[in-house]
Amino acid sequence: MAIVNRGFVGRRDRNAERLPPGQYSTLDFPVLSAEPTPVLPLDKWRLTIQSSDHRAHTLDWAQFGALPHQDVTTDIHCVTHWSKFDTRWRGVSFDDLLATLPWAPDTFVMAHCYGGYTTNIPLADLIDGRAWLADTFDGEPLAPEHGGPVRLLVPHLYFWKSAKWVRRLRFMPTDAPGFWEERGYHTYGDPWREQRYS
Ligand SMILES: Nc1nc2c(c(=O)[nH]1)N[C@H]1C(S)=C(S)[C@@H](COP(=O)(O)O)O[C@H]1N2
Ligand SMILES: [Mo]
């Protein structure tokens, strides 16, 4: 008869509860990029936020750095089945970014990246402390291969929504597919409902 060590089972079960269906947990930090890592000198870097009627608000590196920054520890889940627990980031919350806008945001966002990658996210998933523009990982400036200088971090959706090298956040009145969404990935991408493909 098996002897069950309650303490061990308890710990394992707590981690199992953090793993969405079909995922395994890894300590590695795989790099997944559809394009080569772009070279982005900080003095050339810009982040533009664009309204659905084409008004634009652009921040340079100093202006981005002056926005309030938060520390975030979170689990991330890639559609290729790896999850990584307790990743440590620092960045500007989408809420704080929105507060700088001179106009009201629209219902959907298309993130456009240096290099051409795009991904679509409903505004509702970016607000209320659920999304950040991250410039730091594990206490270090975000490495270029992981999206530095700045990437989107939307940890409650599959990690393809966390656009690396983000350059433009374009508001839209209706949903539209981004790079992977056009190629068969789910338009929303909730790991807990296993919304991998459409
Ligand atoms: N610009 C850009 N952002 C991207 C991607 C990409 O190919 N290009 N890949 C996405 C996918 S599929 C994943 S899983 C994560 C991978 O991030 P990482 O390389 O830091 O692990 O970035 C997402 N953001
Ligand atoms: Mo991914």
Coordinates of N, CA and C and ligand atoms in Angstrom, one line a residue:
M1 N 0.8 -1.2 0.0 CA 0.0 0.0 0.0 C 0.9 1.3 0.0
A2 N 0.5 2.2 -0.7 CA 1.3 3.4 -0.8 C 1.2 4.3 0.4
I3 N 2.3 4.8 0.8 CA 2.3 5.7 1.9 C 2.3 7.1 1.4
V4 N 1.3 7.9 1.7 CA 1.1 9.2 1.1 C 1.7 10.2 2.1
N5 N 2.7 11.0 1.6 CA 3.2 12.1 2.4 C 2.3 13.3 2.1
R6 N 1.5 13.7 3.1 CA 0.5 14.7 2.9 C 1.2 16.1 2.5
G7 N 2.3 16.4 3.2 CA 2.9 17.7 2.9 C 3.4 17.8 1.5
F8 N 4.0 16.7 0.9 CA 4.5 16.7 -0.4 C 3.3 16.8 -1.4
V9 N 2.3 16.0 -1.2 CA 1.1 16.0 -2.1 C 0.5 17.4 -2.1
G10 N 0.4 18.0 -0.9 CA -0.2 19.3 -0.8 C 0.6 20.4 -1.7
R11 N 1.9 20.3 -1.6 CA 2.7 21.3 -2.3 C 2.5 21.0 -3.8
R12 N 2.6 19.8 -4.2 CA 2.5 19.5 -5.6 C 1.1 19.9 -6.2
D13 N 0.1 19.7 -5.4 CA -1.3 20.0 -5.8 C -1.4 21.5 -6.0
R14 N -0.8 22.3 -5.1 CA -0.9 23.8 -5.2 C -0.3 24.2 -6.6
N15 N 0.9 23.6 -7.0 CA 1.4 24.0 -8.2 C 0.6 23.5 -9.4
A16 N 0.0 22.3 -9.2 CA -0.9 21.7 -10.3 C -2.0 22.7 -10.6
E17 N -2.5 23.3 -9.5 CA -3.7 24.2 -9.7 C -3.3 25.5 -10.5
R18 N -2.0 25.7 -10.6 CA -1.5 26.9 -11.3 C -1.3 26.6 -12.8
L19 N -1.4 25.3 -13.1 CA -1.0 24.9 -14.5 C -2.3 24.7 -15.3
P20 N -2.5 25.6 -16.3 CA -3.7 25.4 -17.2 C -3.6 24.1 -17.9
P21 N -4.8 23.6 -18.4 CA -4.8 22.3 -19.0 C -3.9 22.2 -20.2
G22 N -3.2 21.0 -20.3 CA -2.3 20.8 -21.4 C -0.9 21.5 -21.3
Q23 N -0.6 22.1 -20.2 CA 0.6 22.8 -20.0 C 1.6 22.0 -19.1
Y24 N 2.9 22.2 -19.3 CA 3.9 21.7 -18.3 C 4.7 22.8 -17.8
S25 N 5.2 22.7 -16.6 CA 6.0 23.8 -16.0 C 7.5 23.7 -16.3
T26 N 8.1 24.7 -16.7 CA 9.6 24.7 -17.0 C 10.3 25.8 -16.2
L27 N 11.6 25.6 -15.9 CA 12.4 26.7 -15.3 C 13.1 27.4 -16.4
D28 N 13.2 26.9 -17.6 CA 13.8 27.6 -18.7 C 13.0 28.8 -19.1
F29 N 13.6 29.7 -19.9 CA 12.9 30.8 -20.5 C 13.1 30.7 -22.0
P30 N 12.3 29.8 -22.7 CA 12.5 29.7 -24.2 C 12.3 31.0 -24.9
V31 N 13.0 31.2 -26.0 CA 12.8 32.3 -26.9 C 12.0 31.9 -28.1
L32 N 10.9 32.5 -28.3 CA 10.0 32.2 -29.5 C 9.8 33.5 -30.3
S33 N 10.4 33.6 -31.4 CA 10.3 34.8 -32.3 C 10.0 34.4 -33.7
A34 N 9.1 35.1 -34.3 CA 8.8 34.8 -35.7 C 9.7 35.6 -36.6
E35 N 10.4 36.6 -36.0 CA 11.3 37.5 -36.8 C 12.6 37.6 -36.1
P36 N 13.7 38.1 -36.8 CA 15.0 38.3 -36.2 C 14.8 39.4 -35.1
T37 N 15.6 39.3 -34.1 CA 15.6 40.3 -33.0 C 16.0 41.7 -33.5
P38 N 15.2 42.7 -33.5 CA 15.6 44.0 -34.0 C 16.6 44.7 -33.1
V39 N 17.4 45.5 -33.7 CA 18.4 46.3 -33.0 C 17.7 47.7 -32.7
L40 N 17.5 48.0 -31.5 CA 16.7 49.2 -31.1 C 17.4 50.1 -30.1
P41 N 18.3 51.0 -30.7 CA 18.9 52.0 -29.8 C 17.9 52.8 -29.0
L42 N 18.2 53.1 -27.7 CA 17.2 53.7 -26.9 C 16.9 55.2 -27.3
D43 N 17.9 55.8 -28.0 CA 17.6 57.2 -28.4 C 16.7 57.2 -29.7
K44 N 16.6 56.1 -30.3 CA 15.7 56.0 -31.5 C 14.3 55.4 -31.1
W45 N 14.3 54.7 -30.0 CA 13.0 54.0 -29.6 C 11.9 55.0 -29.4
R46 N 10.7 54.6 -29.9 CA 9.5 55.4 -29.7 C 8.3 54.4 -29.4
L47 N 7.4 54.8 -28.6 CA 6.1 54.1 -28.5 C 5.0 55.0 -28.9
T48 N 4.2 54.6 -29.9 CA 3.1 55.5 -30.3 C 1.8 54.8 -29.9
I49 N 0.9 55.6 -29.4 CA -0.5 55.1 -29.1 C -1.4 55.8 -30.1
Q50 N -2.2 55.1 -30.8 CA -3.0 55.6 -31.9 C -4.4 55.4 -31.7
S51 N -5.2 56.4 -31.8 CA -6.7 56.3 -31.6 C -7.3 55.7 -32.8
S52 N -8.6 55.3 -32.7 CA -9.2 54.7 -33.9 C -9.5 55.7 -35.0
D53 N -9.5 57.0 -34.6 CA -9.6 58.1 -35.6 C -8.3 58.7 -35.9
H54 N -7.2 57.9 -35.7 CA -5.8 58.3 -36.2 C -5.1 59.4 -35.5
R55 N -5.6 59.8 -34.3 CA -4.8 60.7 -33.5 C -3.7 59.9 -32.9
A56 N -2.5 60.5 -32.7 CA -1.4 59.7 -32.2 C -0.7 60.4 -31.1
H57 N -0.2 59.6 -30.1 CA 0.4 60.1 -28.9 C 1.7 59.3 -28.8
T58 N 2.9 60.0 -28.9 CA 4.2 59.3 -29.0 C 5.0 59.6 -27.8
L59 N 5.6 58.5 -27.2 CA 6.5 58.7 -26.1 C 7.9 58.3 -26.5
D60 N 8.9 59.0 -26.0 CA 10.3 58.6 -26.2 C 10.7 57.8 -25.0
W61 N 12.0 57.4 -25.0 CA 12.5 56.6 -23.9 C 12.4 57.3 -22.5
A62 N 12.8 58.6 -22.5 CA 12.8 59.3 -21.3 C 11.4 59.5 -20.8
Q63 N 10.4 59.8 -21.7 CA 9.0 59.9 -21.2 C 8.4 58.6 -20.7
F64 N 8.8 57.5 -21.4 CA 8.3 56.2 -20.9 C 8.9 55.9 -19.5
G65 N 10.2 56.2 -19.4 CA 10.9 55.9 -18.1 C 10.3 56.7 -17.0
A66 N 9.7 57.9 -17.3 CA 9.2 58.8 -16.2 C 7.8 58.4 -15.8
L67 N 7.2 57.4 -16.5 CA 5.9 56.9 -16.1 C 6.0 56.0 -14.8
P68 N 5.0 55.9 -14.0 CA 5.1 55.1 -12.8 C 5.4 53.6 -13.2
H69 N 6.3 53.0 -12.5 CA 6.6 51.6 -12.8 C 6.2 50.7 -11.6
Q70 N 5.7 49.5 -11.9 CA 5.3 48.5 -10.9 C 6.1 47.2 -11.1
D71 N 6.3 46.6 -9.9 CA 6.9 45.2 -9.9 C 5.8 44.2 -10.1
V72 N 6.0 43.2 -10.9 CA 4.9 42.2 -11.2 C 5.6 40.8 -11.1
T73 N 5.0 39.9 -10.3 CA 5.5 38.5 -10.4 C 4.3 37.7 -10.8
T74 N 4.5 36.9 -11.9 CA 3.3 36.3 -12.5 C 3.7 35.0 -13.2
D75 N 2.8 34.1 -13.4 CA 3.0 32.9 -14.2 C 2.7 33.3 -15.7
I76 N 3.4 32.6 -16.6 CA 3.2 32.9 -18.0 C 3.0 31.5 -18.7
H77 N 2.2 31.5 -19.8 CA 1.7 30.3 -20.4 C 1.8 30.4 -21.9
C78 N 2.7 29.6 -22.6 CA 2.9 29.7 -24.0 C 2.0 28.6 -24.7
V79 N 1.5 28.9 -25.8 CA 0.6 28.0 -26.5 C 1.3 26.7 -26.9
T80 N 2.7 26.7 -27.0 CA 3.5 25.5 -27.3 C 3.6 24.7 -26.0
H81 N 2.8 24.9 -25.0 CA 2.6 24.0 -23.8 C 3.5 24.3 -22.6
W82 N 4.5 25.2 -22.8 CA 5.3 25.5 -21.6 C 4.7 26.6 -20.8
S83 N 4.8 26.4 -19.4 CA 4.4 27.5 -18.5 C 5.6 27.8 -17.6
K84 N 5.7 29.0 -17.2 CA 6.8 29.4 -16.3 C 6.2 30.1 -15.1
F85 N 6.4 29.6 -13.9 CA 5.9 30.2 -12.7 C 6.7 31.3 -12.2
D86 N 6.1 32.3 -11.6 CA 6.7 33.3 -10.8 C 7.8 34.1 -11.5
T87 N 7.5 34.5 -12.8 CA 8.4 35.3 -13.5 C 8.3 36.8 -13.0
R88 N 9.5 37.4 -12.9 CA 9.6 38.7 -12.2 C 9.8 39.8 -13.2
W89 N 8.9 40.8 -13.3 CA 9.0 41.9 -14.3 C 8.9 43.2 -13.6
R90 N 9.2 44.2 -14.3 CA 8.9 45.6 -13.9 C 8.5 46.4 -15.1
G91 N 7.4 47.2 -15.0 CA 7.0 47.9 -16.2 C 5.8 48.9 -15.8
V92 N 5.3 49.5 -16.9 CA 4.3 50.5 -16.7 C 2.9 49.8 -17.0
S93 N 2.0 50.0 -16.0 CA 0.7 49.3 -16.2 C 0.0 50.0 -17.4
F94 N -0.8 49.2 -18.1 CA -1.6 49.8 -19.2 C -2.5 50.9 -18.6
D95 N -3.0 50.8 -17.4 CA -3.8 51.8 -16.8 C -3.1 53.1 -16.7
D96 N -1.8 53.1 -16.2 CA -1.0 54.3 -16.1 C -0.7 54.9 -17.5
L97 N -0.5 54.0 -18.5 CA -0.3 54.5 -19.9 C -1.5 55.2 -20.4
L98 N -2.7 54.6 -20.2 CA -4.0 55.2 -20.6 C -4.2 56.6 -20.0
A99 N -3.8 56.7 -18.8 CA -4.0 58.0 -18.1 C -3.2 59.1 -18.8
T100 N -2.2 58.8 -19.6 CA -1.5 59.9 -20.3 C -2.2 60.3 -21.6
L101 N -3.3 59.6 -22.0 CA -3.9 59.9 -23.3 C -4.8 61.1 -23.2
P102 N -4.7 62.0 -24.3 CA -5.6 63.1 -24.3 C -7.0 62.7 -24.9
W103 N -7.2 61.5 -25.3 CA -8.5 61.1 -25.8 C -8.9 59.7 -25.2
A104 N -10.2 59.4 -25.4 CA -10.7 58.1 -24.8 C -10.3 56.9 -25.7
P105 N -9.9 55.8 -25.1 CA -9.5 54.6 -25.9 C -10.7 53.9 -26.5
D106 N -10.5 53.1 -27.5 CA -11.6 52.3 -28.1 C -11.5 50.9 -27.6
T107 N -12.4 50.0 -28.1 CA -12.7 48.7 -27.5 C -11.6 47.6 -27.7
F108 N -10.9 47.7 -28.8 CA -9.8 46.7 -29.1 C -8.5 47.4 -29.4
V109 N -7.4 46.6 -29.1 CA -6.1 47.1 -29.4 C -5.4 46.2 -30.3
M110 N -4.7 46.7 -31.3 CA -3.7 45.9 -32.1 C -2.3 46.4 -31.7
A111 N -1.5 45.5 -31.2 CA -0.1 45.8 -30.8 C 0.7 45.6 -32.1
H112 N 1.5 46.6 -32.5 CA 2.4 46.5 -33.6 C 3.8 46.5 -33.1
C113 N 4.6 45.7 -33.7 CA 6.0 45.6 -33.2 C 7.0 46.0 -34.2
Y114 N 8.2 46.5 -33.7 CA 9.3 46.7 -34.6 C 9.6 45.3 -35.2
G115 N 9.7 45.2 -36.5 CA 9.8 43.9 -37.1 C 8.6 43.4 -37.8
G116 N 7.4 43.9 -37.4 CA 6.2 43.6 -38.2 C 5.2 42.7 -37.5
Y117 N 5.5 42.1 -36.4 CA 4.6 41.2 -35.7 C 3.4 42.0 -35.1
T118 N 2.2 41.4 -35.1 CA 1.1 42.1 -34.6 C 0.3 41.1 -33.7
T119 N -0.5 41.6 -32.8 CA -1.4 40.8 -32.1 C -2.6 41.6 -31.5
N120 N -3.8 41.1 -31.5 CA -5.0 41.8 -31.1 C -5.4 41.4 -29.7
I121 N -5.9 42.4 -28.9 CA -6.3 42.2 -27.5 C -7.4 43.1 -27.2
P122 N -8.5 42.6 -26.6 CA -9.6 43.6 -26.1 C -9.1 44.5 -25.1
L123 N -9.5 45.8 -25.1 CA -9.1 46.7 -24.1 C -9.4 46.2 -22.7
A124 N -10.5 45.6 -22.6 CA -10.9 45.1 -21.2 C -9.9 44.2 -20.6
D125 N -9.1 43.5 -21.4 CA -8.0 42.6 -20.9 C -6.7 43.3 -20.6
L126 N -6.7 44.6 -20.9 CA -5.4 45.4 -20.7 C -5.5 46.3 -19.5
I127 N -6.8 46.5 -19.0 CA -6.9 47.4 -17.9 C -7.2 46.7 -16.6
D128 N -7.3 47.5 -15.5 CA -7.5 47.0 -14.2 C -6.4 46.1 -13.7
G129 N -5.1 46.6 -14.0 CA -4.0 45.9 -13.4 C -3.7 44.5 -14.0
R130 N -4.1 44.3 -15.3 CA -3.8 43.0 -15.9 C -2.9 43.0 -17.0
A131 N -2.3 44.1 -17.4 CA -1.3 44.2 -18.5 C -0.3 45.3 -18.2
W132 N 0.9 45.1 -18.7 CA 2.0 46.0 -18.5 C 2.8 46.2 -19.7
L133 N 3.6 47.3 -19.8 CA 4.6 47.4 -20.8 C 5.9 47.3 -20.0
A134 N 6.5 46.1 -20.2 CA 7.6 45.7 -19.3 C 8.9 46.1 -19.9
D135 N 9.8 46.7 -19.1 CA 11.2 47.0 -19.6 C 12.2 46.3 -18.7
T136 N 11.8 45.5 -17.8 CA 12.8 44.8 -16.9 C 12.3 43.4 -16.6
F137 N 13.3 42.5 -16.6 CA 13.0 41.1 -16.2 C 14.1 40.6 -15.3
D138 N 13.6 40.1 -14.1 CA 14.5 39.5 -13.1 C 15.5 40.6 -12.7
G139 N 15.1 41.8 -12.6 CA 15.9 42.9 -12.1 C 16.9 43.5 -13.1
E140 N 16.9 43.0 -14.4 CA 17.8 43.5 -15.4 C 17.0 44.1 -16.5
P141 N 17.6 45.0 -17.3 CA 16.9 45.5 -18.5 C 16.5 44.3 -19.4
L142 N 15.2 44.4 -19.9 CA 14.7 43.3 -20.6 C 15.6 43.0 -21.8
A143 N 16.1 41.7 -21.9 CA 17.0 41.3 -23.0 C 16.4 41.4 -24.3
P144 N 17.2 41.8 -25.4 CA 16.6 42.0 -26.7 C 15.8 40.8 -27.2
E145 N 16.3 39.6 -27.0 CA 15.6 38.4 -27.5 C 14.3 38.2 -26.8
H146 N 14.1 38.7 -25.6 CA 12.8 38.6 -24.9 C 11.9 39.8 -25.1
G147 N 12.3 40.7 -26.0 CA 11.5 41.8 -26.4 C 11.9 43.2 -26.0
G148 N 13.1 43.3 -25.4 CA 13.7 44.6 -25.0 C 13.9 45.5 -26.2
P149 N 13.7 46.8 -25.9 CA 13.6 47.5 -24.6 C 12.3 47.3 -24.0
V150 N 11.2 47.2 -24.7 CA 9.9 47.2 -24.1 C 9.0 46.1 -24.8
R151 N 8.3 45.3 -24.0 CA 7.3 44.4 -24.5 C 6.0 44.5 -23.8
L152 N 5.0 44.0 -24.4 CA 3.7 43.9 -23.7 C 3.7 42.7 -22.8
L153 N 3.1 42.7 -21.7 CA 3.0 41.6 -20.8 C 1.5 41.5 -20.4
V154 N 0.9 40.4 -20.9 CA -0.5 40.1 -20.7 C -0.6 38.7 -20.2
P155 N -0.2 38.5 -18.9 CA 0.0 37.1 -18.5 C -1.2 36.2 -18.4
H156 N -2.4 36.8 -18.4 CA -3.6 35.9 -18.2 C -4.0 35.4 -19.6
L157 N -3.4 35.8 -20.7 CA -3.7 35.2 -22.0 C -2.4 34.5 -22.5
Y158 N -2.6 33.5 -23.4 CA -1.4 32.9 -24.0 C -0.3 33.9 -24.3
F159 N 0.9 33.5 -24.2 CA 2.1 34.4 -24.2 C 2.3 35.0 -25.6
W160 N 1.6 34.5 -26.7 CA 1.8 35.1 -28.0 C 1.2 36.5 -28.0
K161 N 0.3 36.8 -27.0 CA -0.4 38.1 -26.9 C 0.6 39.1 -26.3
S162 N 1.7 38.6 -25.7 CA 2.6 39.5 -25.1 C 3.7 40.0 -26.1
A163 N 3.3 40.9 -26.9 CA 4.1 41.3 -28.1 C 5.5 41.9 -27.6
K164 N 6.5 41.3 -28.2 CA 7.9 41.8 -28.0 C 8.2 43.0 -28.9
W165 N 9.1 43.9 -28.5 CA 9.5 45.1 -29.3 C 8.3 45.9 -29.7
V166 N 7.4 46.1 -28.8 CA 6.2 46.9 -29.2 C 6.6 48.3 -29.6
R167 N 6.0 48.8 -30.7 CA 6.3 50.1 -31.1 C 5.0 51.0 -31.2
R168 N 3.8 50.3 -31.4 CA 2.6 51.1 -31.6 C 1.4 50.3 -31.1
L169 N 0.6 51.0 -30.3 CA -0.6 50.4 -29.8 C -1.8 51.1 -30.5
R170 N -2.5 50.4 -31.3 CA -3.5 51.0 -32.2 C -4.9 50.6 -31.7
F171 N -5.7 51.6 -31.3 CA -7.0 51.3 -30.9 C -7.9 51.1 -32.1
M172 N -8.9 50.1 -31.9 CA -9.8 49.8 -33.0 C -11.2 49.6 -32.4
P173 N -12.3 50.0 -33.2 CA -13.6 49.9 -32.8 C -14.1 48.4 -32.8
T174 N -13.5 47.6 -33.6 CA -13.9 46.1 -33.7 C -12.7 45.3 -33.7
D175 N -12.8 44.0 -33.4 CA -11.7 43.1 -33.3 C -11.2 42.8 -34.7
A176 N -9.9 42.5 -34.8 CA -9.3 42.1 -36.1 C -8.1 41.2 -35.7
P177 N -7.8 40.2 -36.6 CA -6.7 39.3 -36.2 C -5.3 39.9 -36.4
G178 N -4.4 39.5 -35.5 CA -3.0 39.8 -35.7 C -2.2 38.7 -36.4
F179 N -0.9 38.7 -36.3 CA 0.0 37.8 -37.0 C -0.4 36.3 -36.8
W180 N -0.4 35.8 -35.6 CA -0.8 34.4 -35.4 C -2.3 34.2 -35.5
E181 N -3.1 35.1 -35.1 CA -4.5 35.0 -35.2 C -5.0 34.8 -36.7
E182 N -4.3 35.4 -37.6 CA -4.5 35.2 -39.0 C -4.1 33.8 -39.5
R183 N -3.2 33.2 -38.7 CA -2.7 31.9 -39.1 C -3.3 30.8 -38.3
G184 N -4.5 31.0 -37.7 CA -5.2 29.9 -37.1 C -5.2 29.9 -35.6
Y185 N -4.4 30.8 -34.9 CA -4.5 30.9 -33.5 C -5.8 31.5 -33.1
H186 N -6.3 31.2 -31.9 CA -7.5 31.7 -31.4 C -7.5 33.3 -31.3
T187 N -8.6 33.9 -31.5 CA -8.6 35.4 -31.5 C -8.4 35.9 -30.1
Y188 N -8.8 35.1 -29.0 CA -8.7 35.6 -27.6 C -7.6 35.0 -26.9
G189 N -7.5 33.6 -26.8 CA -6.3 32.9 -26.3 C -6.3 32.8 -24.8
D190 N -7.4 32.3 -24.2 CA -7.4 32.1 -22.7 C -6.8 30.7 -22.4
P191 N -5.7 30.6 -21.7 CA -5.1 29.3 -21.4 C -5.9 28.4 -20.6
W192 N -6.8 29.0 -19.7 CA -7.6 28.2 -18.8 C -8.7 27.5 -19.6
R193 N -9.1 28.1 -20.7 CA -10.1 27.4 -21.6 C -9.5 26.8 -22.8
E194 N -8.2 26.7 -22.8 CA -7.4 26.1 -23.9 C -7.8 26.6 -25.2
Q195 N -7.9 27.9 -25.3 CA -8.2 28.6 -26.6 C -6.9 28.8 -27.4
R196 N -6.4 27.6 -27.9 CA -5.2 27.6 -28.7 C -5.4 28.0 -30.1
Y197 N -6.4 27.3 -30.8 CA -6.6 27.5 -32.2 C -8.1 27.9 -32.4
S198 N -8.3 28.5 -33.5 CA -9.7 28.9 -33.8 C -10.4 27.8 -34.6
Ligands
LIG1 N1 7.3 40.8 -31.8 C1 7.0 39.5 -31.4 N2 6.4 39.3 -30.3 C2 6.2 38.0 -29.9 C3 6.5 36.9 -30.7 C4 7.1 37.2 -31.9 O1 7.4 36.3 -32.7 N3 7.4 38.5 -32.3 N4 6.2 35.7 -30.3 C5 5.2 35.5 -29.3 C6 5.1 34.2 -28.7 S1 4.4 33.0 -29.6 C7 5.6 33.9 -27.5 S2 5.4 32.4 -26.7 C8 6.3 34.9 -26.7 C9 7.7 34.4 -26.4 O2 8.4 35.3 -25.6 P1 9.9 35.0 -25.2 O3 10.6 34.8 -26.5 O4 10.3 36.1 -24.4 O5 9.8 33.7 -24.4 O6 6.4 36.2 -27.4 C10 5.3 36.5 -28.1 N5 5.6 37.9 -28.7
MO2 MO 4.1 31.1 -28.1

